[in-house]
PDB file of C-alpha atoms in Angstrom:
ATOM      1  CA  UNK B 441     156.849  38.395  77.602  1.00  0.00           C
ATOM      2  CA  UNK B 442     160.229  39.915  78.887  1.00  0.00           C
ATOM      3  CA  UNK B 443     159.149  42.706  81.344  1.00  0.00           C
ATOM      4  CA  UNK B 444     161.238  45.120  82.167  1.00  0.00           C
ATOM      5  CA  UNK B 445     165.305  44.400  82.241  1.00  0.00           C
ATOM      6  CA  UNK B 446     168.544  46.194  83.990  1.00  0.00           C
ATOM      7  CA  UNK B 447     172.136  45.857  84.078  1.00  0.00           C
ATOM      8  CA  UNK B 448     175.074  45.448  85.590  1.00  0.00           C
ATOM      9  CA  UNK B 449     172.793  43.869  88.668  1.00  0.00           C
ATOM     10  CA  UNK B 450     175.539  45.019  91.398  1.00  0.00           C
ATOM     11  CA  UNK B 451     178.104  47.210  91.104  1.00  0.00           C
ATOM     12  CA  UNK B 452     181.121  49.030  93.498  1.00  0.00           C
ATOM     13  CA  UNK B 453     182.894  52.100  92.415  1.00  0.00           C
ATOM     14  CA  UNK B 454     185.138  54.365  94.376  1.00  0.00           C
ATOM     15  CA  UNK B 455     184.768  57.846  95.111  1.00  0.00           C
ATOM     16  CA  UNK B 456     184.719  59.827  92.170  1.00  0.00           C
ATOM     17  CA  UNK B 457     184.493  57.408  89.627  1.00  0.00           C
ATOM     18  CA  UNK B 458     181.293  57.792  86.210  1.00  0.00           C
ATOM     19  CA  UNK B 459     178.363  55.016  86.033  1.00  0.00           C
ATOM     20  CA  UNK B 460     176.335  53.935  83.508  1.00  0.00           C
ATOM     21  CA  UNK B 461     173.254  52.217  84.126  1.00  0.00           C
ATOM     22  CA  UNK B 462     170.950  50.631  81.528  1.00  0.00           C
ATOM     23  CA  UNK B 463     167.438  49.518  81.171  1.00  0.00           C
ATOM     24  CA  UNK B 464     164.820  47.902  78.590  1.00  0.00           C
ATOM     25  CA  UNK B 465     161.870  48.550  78.676  1.00  0.00           C
ATOM     26  CA  UNK B 466     158.819  45.697  79.189  1.00  0.00           C
ATOM     27  CA  UNK B 467     157.575  45.193  75.422  1.00  0.00           C
ATOM     28  CA  UNK B 468     154.966  47.616  73.955  1.00  0.00           C
ATOM     29  CA  UNK B 469     156.357  50.547  76.324  1.00  0.00           C
ATOM     30  CA  UNK B 470     158.139  53.405  74.414  1.00  0.00           C
ATOM     31  CA  UNK B 471     158.300  55.659  78.257  1.00  0.00           C
ATOM     32  CA  UNK B 472     160.958  55.113  80.925  1.00  0.00           C
ATOM     33  CA  UNK B 473     161.047  56.255  84.280  1.00  0.00           C
ATOM     34  CA  UNK B 474     164.360  55.733  86.769  1.00  0.00           C
ATOM     35  CA  UNK B 475     164.644  56.004  91.356  1.00  0.00           C
ATOM     36  CA  UNK B 476     166.782  55.937  93.660  1.00  0.00           C
ATOM     37  CA  UNK B 477     166.165  53.827  96.000  1.00  0.00           C
ATOM     38  CA  UNK B 478     168.244  54.089  99.448  1.00  0.00           C
ATOM     39  CA  UNK B 479     168.400  51.518 101.871  1.00  0.00           C
ATOM     40  CA  UNK B 480     165.196  51.643 103.804  1.00  0.00           C
ATOM     41  CA  UNK B 481     163.487  54.848 102.474  1.00  0.00           C
ATOM     42  CA  UNK B 482     160.419  54.706  99.103  1.00  0.00           C
ATOM     43  CA  UNK B 483     161.561  55.321  95.675  1.00  0.00           C
ATOM     44  CA  UNK B 484     162.985  58.491  94.779  1.00  0.00           C
ATOM     45  CA  UNK B 485     162.182  59.890  91.195  1.00  0.00           C
ATOM     46  CA  UNK B 486     164.957  61.035  88.994  1.00  0.00           C
ATOM     47  CA  UNK B 487     163.669  61.196  86.226  1.00  0.00           C
ATOM     48  CA  UNK B 488     161.728  60.468  82.801  1.00  0.00           C
ATOM     49  CA  UNK B 489     162.582  60.050  79.176  1.00  0.00           C
ATOM     50  CA  UNK B 490     160.351  60.005  76.626  1.00  0.00           C
ATOM     51  CA  UNK B 491     160.424  60.082  72.772  1.00  0.00           C
ATOM     52  CA  UNK B 492     164.429  60.103  73.900  1.00  0.00           C
ATOM     53  CA  UNK B 493     164.055  63.582  76.045  1.00  0.00           C
ATOM     54  CA  UNK B 494     164.062  63.451  79.525  1.00  0.00           C
ATOM     55  CA  UNK B 495     160.049  65.097  80.263  1.00  0.00           C
ATOM     56  CA  UNK B 496     160.300  65.542  83.951  1.00  0.00           C
ATOM     57  CA  UNK B 497     162.860  65.821  86.323  1.00  0.00           C
ATOM     58  CA  UNK B 498     163.157  64.879  90.045  1.00  0.00           C
ATOM     59  CA  UNK B 499     165.266  66.676  92.761  1.00  0.00           C
ATOM     60  CA  UNK B 500     168.558  65.688  91.692  1.00  0.00           C
ATOM     61  CA  UNK B 501     171.807  67.695  90.762  1.00  0.00           C
ATOM     62  CA  UNK B 502     172.968  67.095  86.927  1.00  0.00           C
ATOM     63  CA  UNK B 503     175.558  65.050  88.564  1.00  0.00           C
ATOM     64  CA  UNK B 504     172.733  62.669  86.782  1.00  0.00           C
ATOM     65  CA  UNK B 505     172.156  62.337  83.384  1.00  0.00           C
ATOM     66  CA  UNK B 506     170.433  60.054  81.091  1.00  0.00           C
ATOM     67  CA  UNK B 507     169.396  58.697  77.893  1.00  0.00           C
ATOM     68  CA  UNK B 508     166.602  57.154  75.760  1.00  0.00           C
ATOM     69  CA  UNK B 509     167.248  55.239  72.755  1.00  0.00           C
ATOM     70  CA  UNK B 510     165.461  54.942  68.940  1.00  0.00           C
ATOM     71  CA  UNK B 511     164.610  51.532  70.538  1.00  0.00           C
ATOM     72  CA  UNK B 512     163.255  52.597  73.417  1.00  0.00           C
ATOM     73  CA  UNK B 513     166.482  51.476  76.231  1.00  0.00           C
ATOM     74  CA  UNK B 514     167.698  53.902  78.966  1.00  0.00           C
ATOM     75  CA  UNK B 515     170.816  54.776  80.375  1.00  0.00           C
ATOM     76  CA  UNK B 516     171.491  56.571  84.204  1.00  0.00           C
ATOM     77  CA  UNK B 517     175.246  58.339  84.005  1.00  0.00           C
ATOM     78  CA  UNK B 518     176.366  59.120  86.936  1.00  0.00           C
ATOM     79  CA  UNK B 519     179.584  62.008  87.613  1.00  0.00           C
ATOM     80  CA  UNK B 520     181.697  62.701  90.226  1.00  0.00           C
ATOM     81  CA  UNK B 521     180.212  59.473  92.493  1.00  0.00           C
ATOM     82  CA  UNK B 522     179.460  60.374  95.848  1.00  0.00           C
ATOM     83  CA  UNK B 523     179.450  57.864  98.313  1.00  0.00           C
ATOM     84  CA  UNK B 524     175.138  58.650  99.419  1.00  0.00           C
ATOM     85  CA  UNK B 525     174.955  57.683  95.922  1.00  0.00           C
ATOM     86  CA  UNK B 526     175.075  54.124  96.715  1.00  0.00           C
ATOM     87  CA  UNK B 527     171.504  52.972  96.155  1.00  0.00           C
ATOM     88  CA  UNK B 528     169.045  50.813  93.939  1.00  0.00           C
ATOM     89  CA  UNK B 529     168.618  51.984  91.319  1.00  0.00           C
ATOM     90  CA  UNK B 530     165.084  51.415  90.028  1.00  0.00           C
ATOM     91  CA  UNK B 531     163.949  51.389  86.644  1.00  0.00           C
ATOM     92  CA  UNK B 532     160.076  51.741  85.783  1.00  0.00           C
ATOM     93  CA  UNK B 533     158.839  51.860  81.937  1.00  0.00           C
ATOM     94  CA  UNK B 534     154.955  52.152  80.765  1.00  0.00           C
ATOM     95  CA  UNK B 535     153.179  53.230  77.594  1.00  0.00           C
ATOM     96  CA  UNK B 536     152.973  56.894  76.294  1.00  0.00           C
ATOM     97  CA  UNK B 537     151.981  59.370  78.603  1.00  0.00           C
ATOM     98  CA  UNK B 538     148.122  59.920  77.694  1.00  0.00           C
ATOM     99  CA  UNK B 539     147.344  56.571  77.053  1.00  0.00           C
ATOM    100  CA  UNK B 540     145.560  56.506  80.191  1.00  0.00           C
ATOM    101  CA  UNK B 541     145.997  55.639  83.713  1.00  0.00           C
ATOM    102  CA  UNK B 542     149.001  52.736  83.158  1.00  0.00           C
ATOM    103  CA  UNK B 543     150.942  51.579  86.009  1.00  0.00           C
ATOM    104  CA  UNK B 544     154.890  51.901  85.393  1.00  0.00           C
ATOM    105  CA  UNK B 545     156.536  48.054  85.806  1.00  0.00           C
ATOM    106  CA  UNK B 546     159.845  48.062  87.711  1.00  0.00           C
ATOM    107  CA  UNK B 547     162.867  46.609  86.376  1.00  0.00           C
ATOM    108  CA  UNK B 548     165.256  44.197  89.248  1.00  0.00           C
ATOM    109  CA  UNK B 549     167.018  47.219  89.978  1.00  0.00           C
ATOM    110  CA  UNK B 550     171.256  48.250  89.679  1.00  0.00           C
ATOM    111  CA  UNK B 551     172.169  47.492  93.385  1.00  0.00           C
ATOM    112  CA  UNK B 552     175.284  50.311  93.508  1.00  0.00           C
ATOM    113  CA  UNK B 553     177.720  50.297  96.030  1.00  0.00           C
ATOM    114  CA  UNK B 554     180.238  53.677  95.848  1.00  0.00           C
ATOM    115  CA  UNK B 555     183.891  52.883  98.623  1.00  0.00           C
TER     116      UNK B 555
ATOM    117  CA  UNK Q 840     153.418  69.888  97.684  1.00  0.00           C
ATOM    118  CA  UNK Q 841     152.682  65.850  96.782  1.00  0.00           C
ATOM    119  CA  UNK Q 842     153.199  63.974 100.098  1.00  0.00           C
ATOM    120  CA  UNK Q 843     152.639  60.081 100.552  1.00  0.00           C
ATOM    121  CA  UNK Q 844     152.381  58.731 104.517  1.00  0.00           C
ATOM    122  CA  UNK Q 845     153.013  55.441 105.647  1.00  0.00           C
ATOM    123  CA  UNK Q 846     152.714  55.591 109.611  1.00  0.00           C
ATOM    124  CA  UNK Q 847     153.704  52.605 110.594  1.00  0.00           C
ATOM    125  CA  UNK Q 848     157.241  50.905 109.759  1.00  0.00           C
ATOM    126  CA  UNK Q 849     156.055  47.423 110.439  1.00  0.00           C
ATOM    127  CA  UNK Q 850     152.916  45.565 110.771  1.00  0.00           C
ATOM    128  CA  UNK Q 851     152.730  42.361 112.434  1.00  0.00           C
ATOM    129  CA  UNK Q 852     149.854  39.352 111.949  1.00  0.00           C
ATOM    130  CA  UNK Q 853     149.013  36.342 112.312  1.00  0.00           C
ATOM    131  CA  UNK Q 854     148.498  34.033 109.524  1.00  0.00           C
ATOM    132  CA  UNK Q 855     144.829  33.593 108.495  1.00  0.00           C
ATOM    133  CA  UNK Q 856     144.749  37.233 110.214  1.00  0.00           C
ATOM    134  CA  UNK Q 857     142.913  39.904 107.897  1.00  0.00           C
ATOM    135  CA  UNK Q 858     145.819  42.414 107.890  1.00  0.00           C
ATOM    136  CA  UNK Q 859     146.040  46.305 107.043  1.00  0.00           C
ATOM    137  CA  UNK Q 860     148.645  48.326 105.606  1.00  0.00           C
ATOM    138  CA  UNK Q 861     147.866  52.554 106.345  1.00  0.00           C
ATOM    139  CA  UNK Q 862     148.500  54.385 103.524  1.00  0.00           C
ATOM    140  CA  UNK Q 863     147.460  58.253 103.391  1.00  0.00           C
ATOM    141  CA  UNK Q 864     148.515  61.143 101.243  1.00  0.00           C
ATOM    142  CA  UNK Q 865     148.380  65.364 100.632  1.00  0.00           C
ATOM    143  CA  UNK Q 866     147.928  65.780  96.770  1.00  0.00           C
ATOM    144  CA  UNK Q 867     145.076  68.211  95.759  1.00  0.00           C
ATOM    145  CA  UNK Q 868     142.908  67.332  93.005  1.00  0.00           C
ATOM    146  CA  UNK Q 869     142.590  63.525  91.876  1.00  0.00           C
ATOM    147  CA  UNK Q 870     145.583  62.046  92.000  1.00  0.00           C
ATOM    148  CA  UNK Q 871     146.484  57.664  90.719  1.00  0.00           C
ATOM    149  CA  UNK Q 872     146.687  55.806  93.741  1.00  0.00           C
ATOM    150  CA  UNK Q 873     149.131  52.609  93.509  1.00  0.00           C
ATOM    151  CA  UNK Q 874     149.949  50.115  96.229  1.00  0.00           C
ATOM    152  CA  UNK Q 875     153.292  47.978  95.031  1.00  0.00           C
ATOM    153  CA  UNK Q 876     155.417  45.392  97.233  1.00  0.00           C
ATOM    154  CA  UNK Q 877     158.518  44.807  97.089  1.00  0.00           C
ATOM    155  CA  UNK Q 878     160.319  41.069  97.930  1.00  0.00           C
ATOM    156  CA  UNK Q 879     163.907  40.854  98.900  1.00  0.00           C
ATOM    157  CA  UNK Q 880     166.525  42.003  96.720  1.00  0.00           C
ATOM    158  CA  UNK Q 881     163.791  42.491  93.908  1.00  0.00           C
ATOM    159  CA  UNK Q 882     162.132  45.300  92.372  1.00  0.00           C
ATOM    160  CA  UNK Q 883     158.541  46.722  92.437  1.00  0.00           C
ATOM    161  CA  UNK Q 884     155.511  44.617  92.075  1.00  0.00           C
ATOM    162  CA  UNK Q 885     152.461  46.156  91.191  1.00  0.00           C
ATOM    163  CA  UNK Q 886     149.448  45.118  93.323  1.00  0.00           C
ATOM    164  CA  UNK Q 887     146.057  47.493  92.097  1.00  0.00           C
ATOM    165  CA  UNK Q 888     145.284  50.749  91.874  1.00  0.00           C
ATOM    166  CA  UNK Q 889     142.920  53.075  92.087  1.00  0.00           C
ATOM    167  CA  UNK Q 890     141.968  55.776  89.359  1.00  0.00           C
ATOM    168  CA  UNK Q 891     137.778  56.847  89.924  1.00  0.00           C
ATOM    169  CA  UNK Q 892     134.594  54.913  90.721  1.00  0.00           C
ATOM    170  CA  UNK Q 893     133.976  52.228  92.730  1.00  0.00           C
ATOM    171  CA  UNK Q 894     136.044  52.862  96.719  1.00  0.00           C
ATOM    172  CA  UNK Q 895     137.249  49.166  96.839  1.00  0.00           C
ATOM    173  CA  UNK Q 896     139.575  48.363  94.189  1.00  0.00           C
ATOM    174  CA  UNK Q 897     140.470  44.418  94.157  1.00  0.00           C
ATOM    175  CA  UNK Q 898     144.243  43.926  93.116  1.00  0.00           C
ATOM    176  CA  UNK Q 899     146.807  40.684  93.129  1.00  0.00           C
ATOM    177  CA  UNK Q 900     147.221  38.055  95.368  1.00  0.00           C
ATOM    178  CA  UNK Q 901     143.829  38.486  97.431  1.00  0.00           C
ATOM    179  CA  UNK Q 902     144.837  42.211  98.086  1.00  0.00           C
ATOM    180  CA  UNK Q 903     142.429  45.212  97.661  1.00  0.00           C
ATOM    181  CA  UNK Q 904     142.582  48.899  98.658  1.00  0.00           C
ATOM    182  CA  UNK Q 905     140.121  50.884 100.034  1.00  0.00           C
ATOM    183  CA  UNK Q 906     140.580  54.453  98.630  1.00  0.00           C
ATOM    184  CA  UNK Q 907     138.359  57.320 101.209  1.00  0.00           C
ATOM    185  CA  UNK Q 908     138.759  60.608  99.630  1.00  0.00           C
ATOM    186  CA  UNK Q 909     137.409  62.505 103.114  1.00  0.00           C
ATOM    187  CA  UNK Q 910     140.159  61.341 105.326  1.00  0.00           C
ATOM    188  CA  UNK Q 911     142.583  61.203 101.963  1.00  0.00           C
ATOM    189  CA  UNK Q 912     143.729  57.335 102.893  1.00  0.00           C
ATOM    190  CA  UNK Q 913     144.550  54.098 100.319  1.00  0.00           C
ATOM    191  CA  UNK Q 914     144.977  51.393 102.793  1.00  0.00           C
ATOM    192  CA  UNK Q 915     145.928  47.919 101.681  1.00  0.00           C
ATOM    193  CA  UNK Q 916     143.834  45.410 103.142  1.00  0.00           C
ATOM    194  CA  UNK Q 917     143.711  41.320 102.488  1.00  0.00           C
ATOM    195  CA  UNK Q 918     141.035  38.926 104.229  1.00  0.00           C
ATOM    196  CA  UNK Q 919     143.763  36.450 104.923  1.00  0.00           C
ATOM    197  CA  UNK Q 920     146.744  36.883 105.486  1.00  0.00           C
ATOM    198  CA  UNK Q 921     149.941  33.847 104.723  1.00  0.00           C
ATOM    199  CA  UNK Q 922     153.344  33.775 105.518  1.00  0.00           C
ATOM    200  CA  UNK Q 923     153.968  34.384 101.487  1.00  0.00           C
ATOM    201  CA  UNK Q 924     152.705  38.070 102.175  1.00  0.00           C
ATOM    202  CA  UNK Q 925     155.590  39.232 104.121  1.00  0.00           C
ATOM    203  CA  UNK Q 926     157.691  42.101 101.968  1.00  0.00           C
ATOM    204  CA  UNK Q 927     157.833  45.811 102.467  1.00  0.00           C
ATOM    205  CA  UNK Q 928     154.924  47.613 100.666  1.00  0.00           C
ATOM    206  CA  UNK Q 929     154.660  50.718  98.813  1.00  0.00           C
ATOM    207  CA  UNK Q 930     151.637  53.494  98.300  1.00  0.00           C
ATOM    208  CA  UNK Q 931     152.673  55.862  95.375  1.00  0.00           C
ATOM    209  CA  UNK Q 932     150.805  58.633  94.203  1.00  0.00           C
ATOM    210  CA  UNK Q 933     150.864  60.235  90.500  1.00  0.00           C
ATOM    211  CA  UNK Q 934     148.529  63.335  88.825  1.00  0.00           C
ATOM    212  CA  UNK Q 935     146.975  62.199  86.344  1.00  0.00           C
ATOM    213  CA  UNK Q 936     147.273  64.408  83.638  1.00  0.00           C
ATOM    214  CA  UNK Q 937     150.993  64.966  81.907  1.00  0.00           C
ATOM    215  CA  UNK Q 938     153.808  62.884  82.675  1.00  0.00           C
ATOM    216  CA  UNK Q 939     154.082  59.890  85.794  1.00  0.00           C
ATOM    217  CA  UNK Q 940     155.813  60.869  87.747  1.00  0.00           C
ATOM    218  CA  UNK Q 941     155.743  57.958  91.270  1.00  0.00           C
ATOM    219  CA  UNK Q 942     155.869  59.851  94.536  1.00  0.00           C
ATOM    220  CA  UNK Q 943     156.560  56.875  97.055  1.00  0.00           C
ATOM    221  CA  UNK Q 944     155.781  56.022 101.168  1.00  0.00           C
ATOM    222  CA  UNK Q 945     158.959  55.545 103.130  1.00  0.00           C
ATOM    223  CA  UNK Q 946     157.313  51.657 103.099  1.00  0.00           C
ATOM    224  CA  UNK Q 947     156.058  49.230 105.534  1.00  0.00           C
ATOM    225  CA  UNK Q 948     157.035  45.635 106.278  1.00  0.00           C
ATOM    226  CA  UNK Q 949     154.759  43.574 106.658  1.00  0.00           C
ATOM    227  CA  UNK Q 950     155.710  40.410 108.901  1.00  0.00           C
ATOM    228  CA  UNK Q 951     152.908  37.732 109.037  1.00  0.00           C
ATOM    229  CA  UNK Q 952     153.609  34.792 111.573  1.00  0.00           C
ATOM    230  CA  UNK Q 953     153.391  31.227 111.047  1.00  0.00           C
TER     231      UNK Q 953
END
């Protein structure tokens, strides 16, 4: 049973560029959440997708956007990259809301470096 | 607003000794509480959760956590530490209803010496 997978593992971008990160949820999960973990910090919630719609959003600017596909996989897009966007981006999956107090399963993350 | 505090940046313990990693939270109502562990260059691995019921929750790798509602705490414990337990530990909280945003603490680095 494959867990949560993310691609790419590492990414180096230049300030002002755009980036797309990808995530495939654990088998049987249909809810995907994205988190940003800056160096030395705890993960910060970006947004959550369920049934191809953004259901909840954290305190992140509109430069951060996402998408969920019919197969439940998801993308995180960041436009106009800033140096401060350098972080580990974590994807987490879980069963649908209302199905119980399930924990979220995290992928290995994508390390984004903005130069 | 929901918040989670992990008052210790680092905890040092000798192998074989008991360990405690502290967590307090500030959330109204009855939140769900979680502990995750992160090894270098890895994502987060789920250790255990408290939903309701018995205040002592047992999880993976011999870890357990004690929920204390009056002190709004959820401390992680292990009776006998292993060198391989050395990692970064995160406490997290979420509301029981609606969607599943997790609010994390800043993390505590656990160093277990041989």
